[in-house]
Coordinates of C-alpha atoms and ligand atoms in Angstrom, one line a residue:
M6 CA -3.5 -43.2 70.4
A7 CA -1.4 -46.5 69.4
G8 CA 2.0 -46.4 67.3
G9 CA 3.9 -43.8 65.4
G10 CA 1.3 -41.0 66.4
T11 CA -1.4 -42.5 64.3
P12 CA -4.9 -41.5 65.6
D13 CA -6.7 -44.5 66.5
S14 CA -9.6 -43.4 68.6
V15 CA -12.9 -41.7 67.7
G16 CA -11.9 -38.5 70.0
D17 CA -8.7 -38.3 67.8
L18 CA -11.0 -38.4 64.6
A19 CA -12.8 -35.2 65.6
R20 CA -9.4 -33.4 66.1
E21 CA -8.3 -34.5 62.8
R22 CA -11.6 -33.2 61.3
E23 CA -11.1 -29.8 62.6
R24 CA -7.4 -29.6 61.4
F25 CA -9.0 -30.6 58.0
E26 CA -11.4 -27.8 58.3
R27 CA -9.0 -25.4 59.6
E28 CA -6.7 -26.1 56.5
A29 CA -9.7 -26.3 53.9
A30 CA -10.4 -22.5 55.2
E31 CA -7.3 -21.2 54.0
V32 CA -7.2 -22.7 50.5
S33 CA -7.2 -19.8 48.4
S34 CA -4.9 -21.0 45.3
R35 CA -5.3 -23.9 42.9
D36 CA -1.7 -24.9 44.4
A37 CA -2.8 -24.7 47.9
W38 CA -5.8 -27.0 46.9
E39 CA -3.9 -29.4 45.2
A40 CA -1.7 -29.9 48.0
L41 CA -4.7 -30.2 50.7
R42 CA -6.0 -32.8 48.6
L43 CA -2.7 -34.6 48.5
R44 CA -2.4 -34.4 52.1
W45 CA -5.9 -35.9 52.8
V46 CA -6.9 -38.0 50.1
G47 CA -3.7 -38.8 48.4
R48 CA -3.3 -42.4 47.2
K49 CA 0.4 -42.5 49.1
Q50 CA 0.3 -40.4 52.2
G51 CA -3.0 -39.4 52.4
V52 CA -4.2 -39.0 55.9
V53 CA -7.6 -40.5 55.4
R54 CA -6.0 -43.7 54.2
A55 CA -3.9 -43.8 57.0
L56 CA -6.9 -43.3 59.4
L57 CA -8.9 -46.2 57.5
A58 CA -5.7 -48.3 58.0
A59 CA -5.4 -47.5 61.6
I60 CA -8.6 -49.4 62.3
K61 CA -6.7 -52.3 63.3
E62 CA -5.1 -50.5 66.3
V63 CA -8.5 -49.6 67.7
P64 CA -10.0 -51.9 70.4
V65 CA -12.6 -54.2 69.1
E66 CA -15.8 -52.4 70.7
Q67 CA -14.8 -49.1 69.4
K68 CA -14.1 -50.3 65.6
R69 CA -17.5 -49.9 64.3
E70 CA -18.0 -46.6 65.5
Y71 CA -14.5 -45.6 64.5
G72 CA -15.3 -47.1 60.7
Q73 CA -18.4 -45.0 60.6
V74 CA -16.6 -41.6 61.8
V75 CA -13.6 -42.2 59.6
N76 CA -16.1 -42.8 56.6
L77 CA -17.7 -39.6 57.5
L78 CA -14.6 -37.9 57.6
K79 CA -13.5 -39.2 54.3
R80 CA -17.0 -38.0 52.8
R81 CA -16.9 -34.7 54.0
V82 CA -13.0 -34.2 53.1
E83 CA -14.0 -35.5 49.5
S84 CA -17.1 -33.2 49.3
R85 CA -15.3 -30.0 51.0
L86 CA -12.4 -30.5 48.0
E87 CA -15.0 -30.6 45.6
E88 CA -16.7 -27.5 47.0
L89 CA -13.3 -25.5 47.2
E90 CA -12.7 -26.7 43.5
G91 CA -15.8 -24.9 42.3
E92 CA -15.3 -22.0 44.4
L93 CA -11.5 -21.5 42.9
E94 CA -12.8 -21.9 39.2
R95 CA -15.6 -19.2 39.8
A96 CA -12.8 -16.8 41.3
E97 CA -10.8 -17.5 38.1
R98 CA -13.8 -16.7 36.0
Q99 CA -14.5 -13.7 37.5
A100 CA -10.8 -12.3 37.6
A101 CA -10.6 -13.4 33.7
I102 CA -14.0 -11.4 33.1
G103 CA -12.6 -8.4 35.3
A104 CA -9.5 -8.4 33.3
A105 CA -11.1 -8.3 29.8
A106 CA -13.5 -5.9 30.9
V107 CA -14.3 -2.8 28.7
D108 CA -13.7 0.7 30.8
V109 CA -16.6 2.8 29.0
T110 CA -15.2 5.9 31.0
L111 CA -12.3 5.8 29.1
P112 CA -11.7 8.5 26.5
G113 CA -11.5 7.0 22.6
R114 CA -8.4 6.7 20.7
R115 CA -8.4 9.1 17.9
P116 CA -7.5 7.7 14.4
A117 CA -4.6 9.5 12.5
L118 CA -6.2 12.1 10.0
G119 CA -4.6 12.5 6.9
S120 CA -3.7 16.0 5.2
L121 CA -2.4 17.5 1.8
H122 CA 1.0 17.3 1.3
P123 CA 3.0 20.8 1.2
V124 CA 3.8 20.3 -2.5
S125 CA -0.2 19.5 -3.0
I126 CA -1.2 22.6 -0.9
V127 CA 1.1 24.8 -3.2
T128 CA -0.2 23.1 -6.3
Q129 CA -3.6 23.5 -5.6
E130 CA -3.1 27.3 -4.5
I131 CA -1.4 27.8 -7.9
V132 CA -3.9 26.2 -9.9
E133 CA -6.7 28.0 -8.4
I134 CA -5.0 31.6 -9.0
F135 CA -4.5 30.6 -12.7
S136 CA -8.3 29.2 -13.0
A137 CA -9.5 32.7 -11.9
M138 CA -7.5 34.1 -14.6
G139 CA -9.0 31.9 -17.3
Y140 CA -6.4 29.3 -17.5
S141 CA -7.2 25.7 -17.6
V142 CA -4.9 22.5 -16.6
A143 CA -3.2 20.6 -18.8
E144 CA -1.2 17.3 -18.6
G145 CA 1.3 15.0 -20.2
P146 CA 3.3 11.7 -19.7
E147 CA 6.2 11.7 -17.1
V148 CA 7.7 9.2 -19.3
E149 CA 8.5 11.5 -22.4
E150 CA 9.8 11.0 -25.8
D151 CA 12.9 12.9 -26.7
Y152 CA 10.9 14.7 -29.4
Y153 CA 8.6 16.5 -26.9
N154 CA 11.2 17.0 -23.9
F155 CA 14.1 18.2 -26.5
Q156 CA 13.6 18.3 -30.4
A157 CA 10.5 20.5 -30.5
L158 CA 11.7 22.6 -27.9
N159 CA 14.6 23.7 -30.0
F160 CA 17.0 21.1 -28.6
P161 CA 18.8 19.9 -31.5
P162 CA 20.6 16.4 -31.1
D163 CA 23.7 17.1 -29.6
H164 CA 23.2 20.6 -28.8
P165 CA 25.3 21.5 -25.7
A166 CA 21.9 23.0 -24.0
R167 CA 21.0 19.3 -23.4
D168 CA 23.9 18.9 -20.9
T169 CA 22.0 21.3 -18.6
Q170 CA 19.0 18.7 -18.1
D171 CA 20.9 15.9 -16.2
T172 CA 18.4 13.3 -18.2
F173 CA 17.5 9.7 -17.0
F174 CA 17.0 7.8 -19.8
V175 CA 14.7 4.9 -20.1
E176 CA 14.3 1.6 -22.2
G177 CA 12.9 2.2 -25.7
G178 CA 14.6 5.4 -26.5
K179 CA 12.4 7.3 -24.2
L180 CA 13.4 9.4 -21.0
L181 CA 12.1 10.6 -18.0
R182 CA 10.8 14.3 -18.8
T183 CA 13.5 16.8 -17.4
H184 CA 10.9 19.4 -17.2
T185 CA 7.0 20.2 -17.8
S186 CA 7.9 22.2 -21.1
P187 CA 6.9 19.0 -23.1
V188 CA 3.4 19.7 -22.0
Q189 CA 3.5 23.0 -23.9
V190 CA 4.2 21.5 -27.2
R191 CA 1.8 18.7 -26.8
T192 CA -0.9 21.3 -26.0
M193 CA -0.1 23.5 -28.9
L194 CA -0.1 20.2 -31.1
E195 CA -3.3 19.3 -29.8
R196 CA -5.1 22.7 -30.4
E197 CA -6.1 24.0 -33.3
E198 CA -6.0 27.8 -33.0
P199 CA -4.9 30.1 -30.2
P200 CA -6.2 31.7 -27.8
I201 CA -4.0 29.2 -25.6
R202 CA -4.0 29.6 -21.9
V203 CA -2.8 26.6 -20.0
I204 CA -0.9 25.8 -16.6
C205 CA 0.6 22.1 -16.5
P206 CA 1.4 21.0 -13.1
G207 CA 3.5 17.6 -12.7
R208 CA 6.7 15.7 -11.7
A209 CA 10.0 16.0 -13.4
Y210 CA 13.3 14.3 -13.1
R211 CA 17.1 15.0 -13.3
F212 CA 19.9 13.5 -11.8
D213 CA 20.2 16.2 -9.1
N214 CA 20.9 15.5 -5.5
D215 CA 21.7 17.9 -2.9
L216 CA 19.8 20.2 -0.2
R217 CA 17.8 22.2 -2.8
H218 CA 17.6 19.3 -5.7
S219 CA 15.9 15.7 -5.7
P220 CA 16.0 13.7 -8.4
M221 CA 12.3 14.1 -8.9
F222 CA 10.9 17.2 -8.2
H223 CA 7.5 19.1 -9.0
Q224 CA 7.2 21.8 -11.5
V225 CA 4.1 24.0 -12.8
E226 CA 4.2 25.3 -16.6
C227 CA 2.3 28.3 -17.9
L228 CA 2.1 28.7 -21.5
V229 CA 0.0 31.7 -23.3
V230 CA -0.3 31.8 -27.0
D231 CA -2.1 34.5 -28.7
K232 CA -2.1 37.6 -31.0
G233 CA -0.1 40.3 -29.6
I234 CA 1.2 38.9 -26.5
T235 CA 4.1 40.4 -25.2
L236 CA 6.8 40.4 -22.4
G237 CA 4.8 42.9 -20.9
H238 CA 2.0 40.3 -20.5
L239 CA 4.5 37.9 -19.2
K240 CA 5.7 40.5 -16.4
G241 CA 2.2 41.4 -15.6
T242 CA 1.0 37.8 -15.2
L243 CA 4.2 36.9 -12.9
E244 CA 3.5 40.0 -10.7
A245 CA -0.1 39.1 -10.4
F246 CA 0.5 35.4 -9.6
V247 CA 3.5 35.9 -7.2
R248 CA 1.5 38.5 -5.2
K249 CA -1.4 36.3 -4.7
L250 CA 0.9 33.3 -4.0
F251 CA 3.1 35.3 -1.6
R252 CA 2.9 38.5 0.0
P253 CA 0.6 41.5 -2.0
E254 CA 3.8 43.7 -1.6
T255 CA 6.2 41.0 -3.8
G256 CA 8.3 42.6 -6.1
V257 CA 9.5 40.9 -9.4
R258 CA 12.8 41.2 -11.4
L259 CA 13.3 39.4 -14.8
R260 CA 17.1 38.4 -15.5
P261 CA 18.4 38.0 -18.9
S262 CA 18.8 34.4 -19.3
Y263 CA 19.0 31.4 -21.9
F264 CA 16.7 28.7 -22.6
P265 CA 16.5 27.1 -26.4
F266 CA 12.8 27.5 -26.4
T267 CA 12.3 30.9 -25.4
E268 CA 13.6 34.2 -26.9
P269 CA 14.2 36.4 -25.5
S270 CA 14.5 34.3 -21.9
A271 CA 14.5 35.7 -18.5
E272 CA 15.2 34.4 -14.8
V273 CA 12.8 35.7 -12.3
D274 CA 13.4 36.8 -8.7
I275 CA 11.1 37.9 -6.3
T276 CA 11.6 39.9 -3.2
C277 CA 12.9 37.6 -0.4
P278 CA 9.7 36.5 1.2
F279 CA 11.6 36.0 4.6
C280 CA 13.1 39.6 4.7
S281 CA 10.9 41.5 2.3
G282 CA 13.9 42.3 0.4
D283 CA 16.2 43.8 3.4
G284 CA 18.8 40.9 2.9
C285 CA 19.0 38.0 5.0
R286 CA 20.8 34.8 5.2
T287 CA 18.0 32.7 3.2
C288 CA 18.6 35.1 0.0
S289 CA 22.4 35.3 0.8
D290 CA 21.9 39.3 1.7
T291 CA 20.6 40.0 -1.9
G292 CA 17.2 40.8 -1.0
W293 CA 16.1 38.6 -4.1
M294 CA 15.2 35.0 -4.7
E295 CA 15.3 33.2 -7.9
I296 CA 12.1 31.2 -8.5
L297 CA 11.5 30.5 -11.9
G298 CA 12.4 30.4 -15.8
S299 CA 10.6 32.1 -18.4
G300 CA 10.4 33.8 -21.8
M301 CA 8.8 34.4 -25.0
V302 CA 7.9 31.2 -26.7
D303 CA 10.8 30.8 -29.4
P304 CA 9.1 31.2 -33.1
R305 CA 10.8 28.0 -34.1
V306 CA 9.0 26.5 -31.4
L307 CA 5.6 28.0 -32.6
A308 CA 6.2 26.8 -36.2
E309 CA 7.0 23.4 -35.2
C310 CA 3.8 23.4 -33.2
G311 CA 2.0 24.4 -36.4
F312 CA 1.4 28.3 -35.3
D313 CA 2.7 30.8 -37.7
P314 CA 5.0 33.1 -36.0
E315 CA 4.1 36.2 -37.8
I316 CA 0.5 36.0 -36.6
Y317 CA 0.9 34.4 -33.3
S318 CA 3.4 35.2 -30.0
G319 CA 3.2 33.7 -26.5
F320 CA 5.2 33.5 -23.3
A321 CA 5.8 30.8 -20.9
F322 CA 7.2 30.0 -17.5
G323 CA 8.2 27.1 -15.7
L324 CA 8.3 27.2 -11.6
G325 CA 9.7 24.6 -9.2
L326 CA 6.9 23.9 -6.8
D327 CA 9.2 22.0 -4.3
R328 CA 11.1 25.4 -3.8
V329 CA 7.5 27.4 -3.4
A330 CA 6.3 24.7 -0.5
M331 CA 9.9 25.0 1.2
I332 CA 9.4 28.8 1.0
R333 CA 5.9 28.8 2.2
F334 CA 6.2 26.3 4.9
D335 CA 10.2 27.4 6.0
I336 CA 11.6 23.7 5.1
P337 CA 15.3 23.7 4.8
N338 CA 15.8 20.9 3.0
I339 CA 14.3 19.5 0.1
R340 CA 14.3 15.7 0.9
V341 CA 12.0 16.3 4.0
L342 CA 9.5 16.9 1.4
F343 CA 9.8 13.3 0.0
E344 CA 10.9 11.1 3.2
N345 CA 6.9 11.0 4.2
D346 CA 7.3 11.7 7.9
E347 CA 4.0 12.1 9.2
R348 CA 5.2 14.7 11.6
L349 CA 5.8 17.2 8.7
L350 CA 2.3 16.7 7.6
R351 CA 1.1 17.5 11.1
Q352 CA 3.0 20.7 11.2
V353 CA 1.9 22.1 7.9
R354 CA -1.9 21.2 8.6
G355 CA -1.6 23.0 12.1
Ligands
LIG10 N1 11.7 24.3 -18.5 C1 12.5 25.1 -18.0 C2 13.2 24.4 -17.0 O1 12.8 23.7 -16.3 C3 11.8 26.0 -17.2 C4 11.2 27.1 -18.6 C5 9.8 26.9 -18.5 C6 11.8 28.3 -18.9 C7 9.2 27.6 -19.6 C8 11.2 29.1 -19.9 C9 9.9 28.6 -20.1 O2 14.5 24.9 -16.5

């Protein structure tokens, strides 16, 4: 070996080759491969280059053999590097395929199931109960004219009863209906002759907003007009209805009240569905719960809609559907109904 430790004999070359093979066998990453390449065939400090340059130190009689062996080593280094690169690439591809592979034994992901909103559930139930009693469903617009929402219902302009309705007015002299009663008027005006038996589910709007009131709410209106309809029919219908909707032993109580479009008018209480009338927090210990407004259709409303009040009479009631849904599903706050929290729907579905 001559000068600075550079191998310059054929024996040294054999050891260099062994060293290369050992180092190559340990390569398991791209970085290690690159380091190996630079160390052995790098342009500047590559071992092979140094070995080639060292030929000038080799005794003349060995130069030929030394040159051949160095060249062999060079080819071996190059081909081994190429081979290693191929192996690394294959390993990388395998790893990528493994990572992306589908595990067919994993359980599937269930899509979220849709379900009916509590208000839709009670609306459907109520429509079914009345359909079975021979009623049909009527609908009307939510953006309504003053005439149908008020005037034809015997609220004269400037009448103080309008104050009870907390009206949202919209452009063009229209308003958002404050109750479903305008559908009564529209139905009577459309029909030539009684008998009329309709229920009208829909949205109504008032600028109320607290735990029990939302600016948009749902009502169902009921209207019956025929010859000889009495308060007895109203009470009997209400009893049949609430006993189907709530418990069969539910009691009904009528309290005198006032609505411009009914005479007489009554607010209707049912025995508290939570305590069956014994008294609890929900009914403030009264045993009763108010659920709707009702009455005999005022003769002036019948006449306005083209029916002779001497011949015909009728009853009507309006029920808050949100209230019913809250009672049915034990929901304490009306806003929960309109926040679109999926957990509510899941609970109701269950
Ligand atoms: N429309 C009334 C309200 O919303 C309820 C009602 C309907 C009362 C029908 C009597 C008859 O307050």
